[in-house]
Structures are given as structure tokens and as C-alpha cells.
Tab-separated table of C-alpha atoms in Angstrom:
chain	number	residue	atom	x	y	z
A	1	UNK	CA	56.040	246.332	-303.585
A	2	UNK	CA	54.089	248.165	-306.558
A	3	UNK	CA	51.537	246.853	-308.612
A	4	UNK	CA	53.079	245.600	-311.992
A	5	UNK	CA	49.983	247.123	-314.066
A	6	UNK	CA	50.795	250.067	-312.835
A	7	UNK	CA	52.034	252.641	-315.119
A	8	UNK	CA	55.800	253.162	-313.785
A	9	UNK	CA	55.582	250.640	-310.768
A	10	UNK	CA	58.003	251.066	-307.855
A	11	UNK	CA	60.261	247.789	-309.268
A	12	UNK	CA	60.885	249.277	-312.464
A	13	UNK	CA	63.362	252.351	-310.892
A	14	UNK	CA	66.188	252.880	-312.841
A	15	UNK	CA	65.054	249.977	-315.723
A	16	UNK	CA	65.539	250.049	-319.148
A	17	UNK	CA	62.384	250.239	-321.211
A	18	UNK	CA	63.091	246.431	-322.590
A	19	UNK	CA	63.391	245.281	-319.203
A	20	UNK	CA	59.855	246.732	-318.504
A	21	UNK	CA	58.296	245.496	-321.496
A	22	UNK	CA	59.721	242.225	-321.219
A	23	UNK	CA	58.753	242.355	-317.482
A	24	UNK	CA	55.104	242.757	-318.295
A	25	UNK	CA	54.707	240.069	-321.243
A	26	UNK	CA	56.319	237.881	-318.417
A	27	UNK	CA	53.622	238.776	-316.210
A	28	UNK	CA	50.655	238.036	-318.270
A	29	UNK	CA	52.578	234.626	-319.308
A	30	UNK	CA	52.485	233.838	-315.198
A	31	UNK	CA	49.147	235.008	-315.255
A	32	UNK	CA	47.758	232.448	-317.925
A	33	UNK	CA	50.058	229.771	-316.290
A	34	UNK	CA	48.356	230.082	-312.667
A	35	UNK	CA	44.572	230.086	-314.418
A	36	UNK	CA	45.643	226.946	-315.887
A	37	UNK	CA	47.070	225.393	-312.742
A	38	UNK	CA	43.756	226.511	-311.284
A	39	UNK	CA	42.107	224.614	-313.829
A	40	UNK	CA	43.852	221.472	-313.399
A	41	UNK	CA	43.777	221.692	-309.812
A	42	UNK	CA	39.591	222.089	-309.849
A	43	UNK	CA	39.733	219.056	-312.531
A	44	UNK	CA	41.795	216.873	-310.346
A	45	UNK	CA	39.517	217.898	-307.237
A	46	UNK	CA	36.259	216.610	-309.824
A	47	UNK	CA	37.903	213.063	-309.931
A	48	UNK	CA	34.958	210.071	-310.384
A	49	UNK	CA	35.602	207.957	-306.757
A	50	UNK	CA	38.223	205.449	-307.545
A	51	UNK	CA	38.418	202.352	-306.258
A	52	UNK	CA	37.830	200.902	-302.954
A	53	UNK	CA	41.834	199.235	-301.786
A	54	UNK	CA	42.428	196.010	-299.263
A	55	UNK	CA	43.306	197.925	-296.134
A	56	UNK	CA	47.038	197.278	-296.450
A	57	UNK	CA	49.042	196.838	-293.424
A	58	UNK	CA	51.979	198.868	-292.806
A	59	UNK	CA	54.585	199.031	-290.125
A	60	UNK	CA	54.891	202.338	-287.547
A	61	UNK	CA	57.000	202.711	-284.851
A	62	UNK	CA	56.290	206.056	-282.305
A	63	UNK	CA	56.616	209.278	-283.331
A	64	UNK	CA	59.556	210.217	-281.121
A	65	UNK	CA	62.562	209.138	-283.701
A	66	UNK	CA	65.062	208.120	-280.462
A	67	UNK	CA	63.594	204.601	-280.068
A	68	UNK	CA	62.351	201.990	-282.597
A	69	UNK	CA	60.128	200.073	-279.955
A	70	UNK	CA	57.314	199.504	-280.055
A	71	UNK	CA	56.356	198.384	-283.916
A	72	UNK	CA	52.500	198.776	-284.269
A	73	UNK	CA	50.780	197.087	-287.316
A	74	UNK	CA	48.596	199.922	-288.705
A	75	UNK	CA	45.745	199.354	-291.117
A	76	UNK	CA	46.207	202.049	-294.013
A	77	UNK	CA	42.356	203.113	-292.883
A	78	UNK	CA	43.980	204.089	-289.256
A	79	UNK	CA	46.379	206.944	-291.634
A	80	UNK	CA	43.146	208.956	-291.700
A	81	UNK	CA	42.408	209.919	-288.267
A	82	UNK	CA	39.986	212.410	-287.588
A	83	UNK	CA	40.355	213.344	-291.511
A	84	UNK	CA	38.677	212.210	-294.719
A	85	UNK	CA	42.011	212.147	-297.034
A	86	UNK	CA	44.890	210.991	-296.550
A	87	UNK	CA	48.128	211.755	-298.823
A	88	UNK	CA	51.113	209.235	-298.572
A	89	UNK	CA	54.242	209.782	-300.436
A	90	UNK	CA	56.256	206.891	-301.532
A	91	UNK	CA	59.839	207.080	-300.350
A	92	UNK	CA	62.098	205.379	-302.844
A	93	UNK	CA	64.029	203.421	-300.347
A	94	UNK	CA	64.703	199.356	-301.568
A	95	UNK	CA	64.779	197.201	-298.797
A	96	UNK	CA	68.380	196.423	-299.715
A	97	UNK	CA	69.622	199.754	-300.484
A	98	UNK	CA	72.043	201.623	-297.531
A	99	UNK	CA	70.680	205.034	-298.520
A	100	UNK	CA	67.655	206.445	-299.595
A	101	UNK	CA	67.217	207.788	-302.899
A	102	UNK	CA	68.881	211.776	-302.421
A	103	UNK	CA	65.876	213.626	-304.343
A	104	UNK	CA	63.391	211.798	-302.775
A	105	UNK	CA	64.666	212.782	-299.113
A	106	UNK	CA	64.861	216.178	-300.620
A	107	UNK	CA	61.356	216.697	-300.797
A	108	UNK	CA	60.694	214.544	-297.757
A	109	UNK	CA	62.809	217.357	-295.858
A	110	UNK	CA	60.577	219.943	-297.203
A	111	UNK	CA	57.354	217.749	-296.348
A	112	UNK	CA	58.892	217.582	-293.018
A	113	UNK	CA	58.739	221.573	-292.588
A	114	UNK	CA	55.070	222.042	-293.173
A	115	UNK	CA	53.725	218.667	-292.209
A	116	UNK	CA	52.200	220.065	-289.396
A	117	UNK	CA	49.900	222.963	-291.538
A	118	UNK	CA	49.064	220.197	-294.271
A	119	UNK	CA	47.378	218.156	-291.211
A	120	UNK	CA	45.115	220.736	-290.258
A	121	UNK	CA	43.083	219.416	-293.264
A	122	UNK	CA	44.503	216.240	-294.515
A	123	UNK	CA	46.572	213.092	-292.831
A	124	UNK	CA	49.883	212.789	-294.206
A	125	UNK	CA	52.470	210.151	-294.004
A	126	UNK	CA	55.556	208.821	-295.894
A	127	UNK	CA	55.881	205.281	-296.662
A	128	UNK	CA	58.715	202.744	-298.086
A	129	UNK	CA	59.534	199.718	-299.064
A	130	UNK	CA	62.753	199.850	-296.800
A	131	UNK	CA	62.514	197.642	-293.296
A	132	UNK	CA	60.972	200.124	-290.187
A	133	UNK	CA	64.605	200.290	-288.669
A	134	UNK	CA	66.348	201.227	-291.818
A	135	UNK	CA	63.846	203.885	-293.122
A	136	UNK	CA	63.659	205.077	-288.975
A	137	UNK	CA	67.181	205.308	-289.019
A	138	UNK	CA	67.242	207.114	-292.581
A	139	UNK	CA	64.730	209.612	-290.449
A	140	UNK	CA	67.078	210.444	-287.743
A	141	UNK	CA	69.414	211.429	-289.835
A	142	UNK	CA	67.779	213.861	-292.057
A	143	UNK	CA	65.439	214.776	-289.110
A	144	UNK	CA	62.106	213.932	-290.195
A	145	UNK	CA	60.656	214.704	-286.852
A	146	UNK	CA	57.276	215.559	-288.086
A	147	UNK	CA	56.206	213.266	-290.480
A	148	UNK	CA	54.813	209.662	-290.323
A	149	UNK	CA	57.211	207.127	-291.144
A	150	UNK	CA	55.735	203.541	-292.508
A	151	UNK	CA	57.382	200.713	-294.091
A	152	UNK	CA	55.944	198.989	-296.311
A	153	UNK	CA	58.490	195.977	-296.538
A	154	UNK	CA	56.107	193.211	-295.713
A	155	UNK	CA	52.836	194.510	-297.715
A	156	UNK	CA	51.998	194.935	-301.095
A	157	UNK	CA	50.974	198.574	-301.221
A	158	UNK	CA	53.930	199.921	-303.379
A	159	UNK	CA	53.476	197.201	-305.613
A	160	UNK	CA	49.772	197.089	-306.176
A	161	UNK	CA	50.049	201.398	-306.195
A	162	UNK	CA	52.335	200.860	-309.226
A	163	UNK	CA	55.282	202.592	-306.908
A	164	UNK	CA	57.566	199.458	-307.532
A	165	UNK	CA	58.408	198.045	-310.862
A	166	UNK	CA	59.397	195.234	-312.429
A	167	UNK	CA	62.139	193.207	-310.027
A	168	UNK	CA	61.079	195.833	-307.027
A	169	UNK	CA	62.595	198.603	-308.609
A	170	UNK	CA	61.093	201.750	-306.573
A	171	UNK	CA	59.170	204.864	-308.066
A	172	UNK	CA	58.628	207.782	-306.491
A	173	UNK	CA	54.956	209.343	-306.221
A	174	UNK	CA	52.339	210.911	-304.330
A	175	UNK	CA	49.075	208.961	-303.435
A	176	UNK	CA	46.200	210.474	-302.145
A	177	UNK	CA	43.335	208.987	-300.352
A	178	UNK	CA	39.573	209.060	-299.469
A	179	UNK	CA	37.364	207.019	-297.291
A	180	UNK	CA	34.555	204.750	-298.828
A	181	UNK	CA	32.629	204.313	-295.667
A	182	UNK	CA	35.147	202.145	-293.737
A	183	UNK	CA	36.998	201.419	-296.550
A	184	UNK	CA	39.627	203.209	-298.208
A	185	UNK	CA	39.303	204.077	-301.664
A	186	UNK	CA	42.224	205.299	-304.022
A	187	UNK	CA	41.901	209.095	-305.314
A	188	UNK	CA	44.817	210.062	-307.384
A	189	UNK	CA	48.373	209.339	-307.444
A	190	UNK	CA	50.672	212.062	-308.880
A	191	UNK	CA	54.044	210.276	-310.612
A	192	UNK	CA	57.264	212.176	-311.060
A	193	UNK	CA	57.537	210.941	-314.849
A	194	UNK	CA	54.405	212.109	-317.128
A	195	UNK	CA	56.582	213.405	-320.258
A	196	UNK	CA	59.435	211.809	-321.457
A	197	UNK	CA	61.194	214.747	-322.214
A	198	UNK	CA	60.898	216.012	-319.119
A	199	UNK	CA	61.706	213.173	-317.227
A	200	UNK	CA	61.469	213.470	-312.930
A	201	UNK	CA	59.297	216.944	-313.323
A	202	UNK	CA	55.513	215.327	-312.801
A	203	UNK	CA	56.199	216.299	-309.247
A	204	UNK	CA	57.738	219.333	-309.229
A	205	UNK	CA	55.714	221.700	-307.999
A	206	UNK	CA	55.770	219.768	-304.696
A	207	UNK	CA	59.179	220.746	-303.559
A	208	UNK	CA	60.340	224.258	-303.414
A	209	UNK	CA	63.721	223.874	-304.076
A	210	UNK	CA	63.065	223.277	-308.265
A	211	UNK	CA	60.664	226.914	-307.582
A	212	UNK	CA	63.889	228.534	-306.377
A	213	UNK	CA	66.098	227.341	-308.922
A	214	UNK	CA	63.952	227.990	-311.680
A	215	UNK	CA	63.946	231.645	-310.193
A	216	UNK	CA	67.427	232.539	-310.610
A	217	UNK	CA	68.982	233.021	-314.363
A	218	UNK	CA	71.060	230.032	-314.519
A	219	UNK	CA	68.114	228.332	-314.054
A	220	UNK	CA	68.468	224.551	-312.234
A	221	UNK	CA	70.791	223.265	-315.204
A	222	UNK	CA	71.563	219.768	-314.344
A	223	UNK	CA	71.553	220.424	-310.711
A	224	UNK	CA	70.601	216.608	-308.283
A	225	UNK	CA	70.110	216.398	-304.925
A	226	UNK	CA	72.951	214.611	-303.279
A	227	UNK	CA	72.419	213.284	-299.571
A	228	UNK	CA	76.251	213.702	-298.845
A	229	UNK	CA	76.154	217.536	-298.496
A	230	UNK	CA	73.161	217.102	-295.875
A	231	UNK	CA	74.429	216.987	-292.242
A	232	UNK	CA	72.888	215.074	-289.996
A	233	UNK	CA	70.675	217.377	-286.858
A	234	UNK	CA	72.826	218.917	-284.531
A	235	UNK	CA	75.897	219.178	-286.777
């Protein structure tokens, strides 16, 4: 692949001067966008502590997905392992509802696929509001063999975390973590609304399917996730 400060660079074969230009403005418009995300990244990293949280409890059943038994209470403190932070991401999933909101299993698929290289450095686990055997069976059937899967149904930590609204209504979010001693203190929480014109983007960036769309020239329009098109393993 050439090097797009190059003079002619391999990509640019056979392009029309206007492409190139407009190639390179591009370029140095990604190129002040990623210094800014790096700024906003070392920001978030420079965070005051927050505060130190109850040690909810939360509901877990094993790892394997094929059985439900047994249920082990588990202390939010007990998410951290051999790690110092812990990132949880709230599953909108009402304890009444038969599905699981579609986008939010859409980026809980692609936490599933790289679950594994995020806990090389950091614990990770998805929790709802849903009852253990509803969100566990919600997990067979996408396949979420590789992530954590805690309800939340009979604890207050969606509510208190400001992931449930007025009358229960769910929110979706990512919370992250850090240890206070033995405590567990509350770091940051990234929400998926922080403009109202751009409503559902404050998370983003942590799915790749928007970074895929917004590759293409159509663009992601008013593409949704829909849980109907996603087959269940082994199908």
C-alpha cells in the first residue's frame, strides 16, 4: 500500500487529479480527527477517582452456555479478578421483554469476538436487568460464548448507574471500573446519547459495524440492527 504523502502514491493509478486532491484534504481531515480522539482518550484516562459503589450483587451462572445451574451470587468486586478495571456493558434487556434490544446484541456480538484480547488487560462482563435464564437463553442464541453474562434483576446497579430510567425503562452504556482498595469505585460510564442531534452515536466507536458503514458511499443511512436476520449458532 503506498504512502499517501507520497508524490504519485501507488493508490492513486489511473485517478483523476480531483480524486487525488480530494483524497489528500481527506487525509489530513483523518489526521486531525485521530489527534483529537487521542486527546480525549488521554483526558478520559486523567479522570479524578470517582466514587467508591456498594458492592452490588449480581447473578452468574457458569461459563459453559448449555446449563443454567448452578446460579452463584457474585459481588461486583469479584468482576475484577486478577485485574484492576473492570468494564461492564449494560445490556438493554427489561425483565419483561421476550427479546433483547437488536442494537444492543449487535455490539454484544462484536464484544463477544474480542472478549478474550480485551481481558488480557481489563475484566469484562455484560450485565442486564433481564432474569439469569432469560438473558442466558438470549446468549445461546446469539452465541455469546465468551463473555460474562450477569443479571442484574434483583439489584440496583442499573438503576443507581443511571442505565434504567424512569418506570425501568433500560439505557444502554458502558461502565468502567477501578478498585478503591477493596472497594469498587466508579470510573466513567460512556452513554449512547450525548447530542441530541445525533441521537444513539455516544457509543459508536465501540462497534465496528457503524466504522464499516460509514466507509462505504451510501454511508449507514437509516440502517438498525434487527435480531430477526441473526441465526441462531449452528444454522
Amino acid at each position: 500500500m503506498g504512502d499517501l504523502t507520497e508524490a504519485r502514491p501507488l493508490w492513486a493509478a489511473g485517478a483523476g487529479a480531483d480524486h487525488i486532491a480530494a483524497r489528500r484534504r481527506l487525509l489530513a481531515a483523518e489526521k486531525e480527527l485521530l489527534d483529537h480522539a487521542e486527546r480525549v482518550a488521554a483526558a478520559r484516562r486523567a479522570l479524578p477517582p470517582g466514587p467508591v459503589l456498594p458492592d452490588y450483587t449480581l447473578a452468574e451462572g457458569p461459563r459453559d452456555l448449555a446449563s443454567d445451574e448452578p446460579v452463584t451470587p457474585r459481588a461486583l468486586g469479584e468482576l475484577f479478578g486478577e485485574h484492576g478495571a473492570l468494564v461492564v456493558y449494560h445490556l438493554m434487556f427489561a425483565p419483561d421483554a421476550d427479546e433483547a434490544c437488536p442494537m444492543c446484541s449487535m455490539w454484544v456480538d462484536g464484544f463477544n469476538g474480542v472478549a478474550h484480547h480485551v481481558e488480557r488487560r481489563a475484566a469484562f462482563a455484560v450485565v442486564a436487568r433481564a432474569p439469569l435464564p432469560k438473558l442466558r437463553a438470549w446468549g445461546r442464541r446469539r452465541g455469546w460464548d465468551r463473555v460474562r453474562l450477569l443479571s442484574g434483576h434483583d439489584s440496583a446497579f442499573g438503576a443507581d448507574l443511571a442505565m434504567e430510567g424512569p418506570g425501568g425503562a433500560q439505557r444502554p452504556g458502558l461502565l468502567v471500573f477501578d478498585r478503591a482498595g477493596d472497594r469498587v469505585r466508579h470510573r466513567y460510564t460512556m452513554q449512547a446519547s450525548v447530542d441530541p442531534e445525533l441521537p444513539e452515536r455516544g457509543i459508536d466507536l465501540l462497534s465496528p459495524v457503524w466504522q464499516l458503514l460509514d466507509l462505504v458511499p451510501a454511508g449507514r443511512g437509516d440502517w438498525y440492527a434487527a435480531n430477526g436476520y441473526v441465526p441462531a449458532p449452528g444454522r
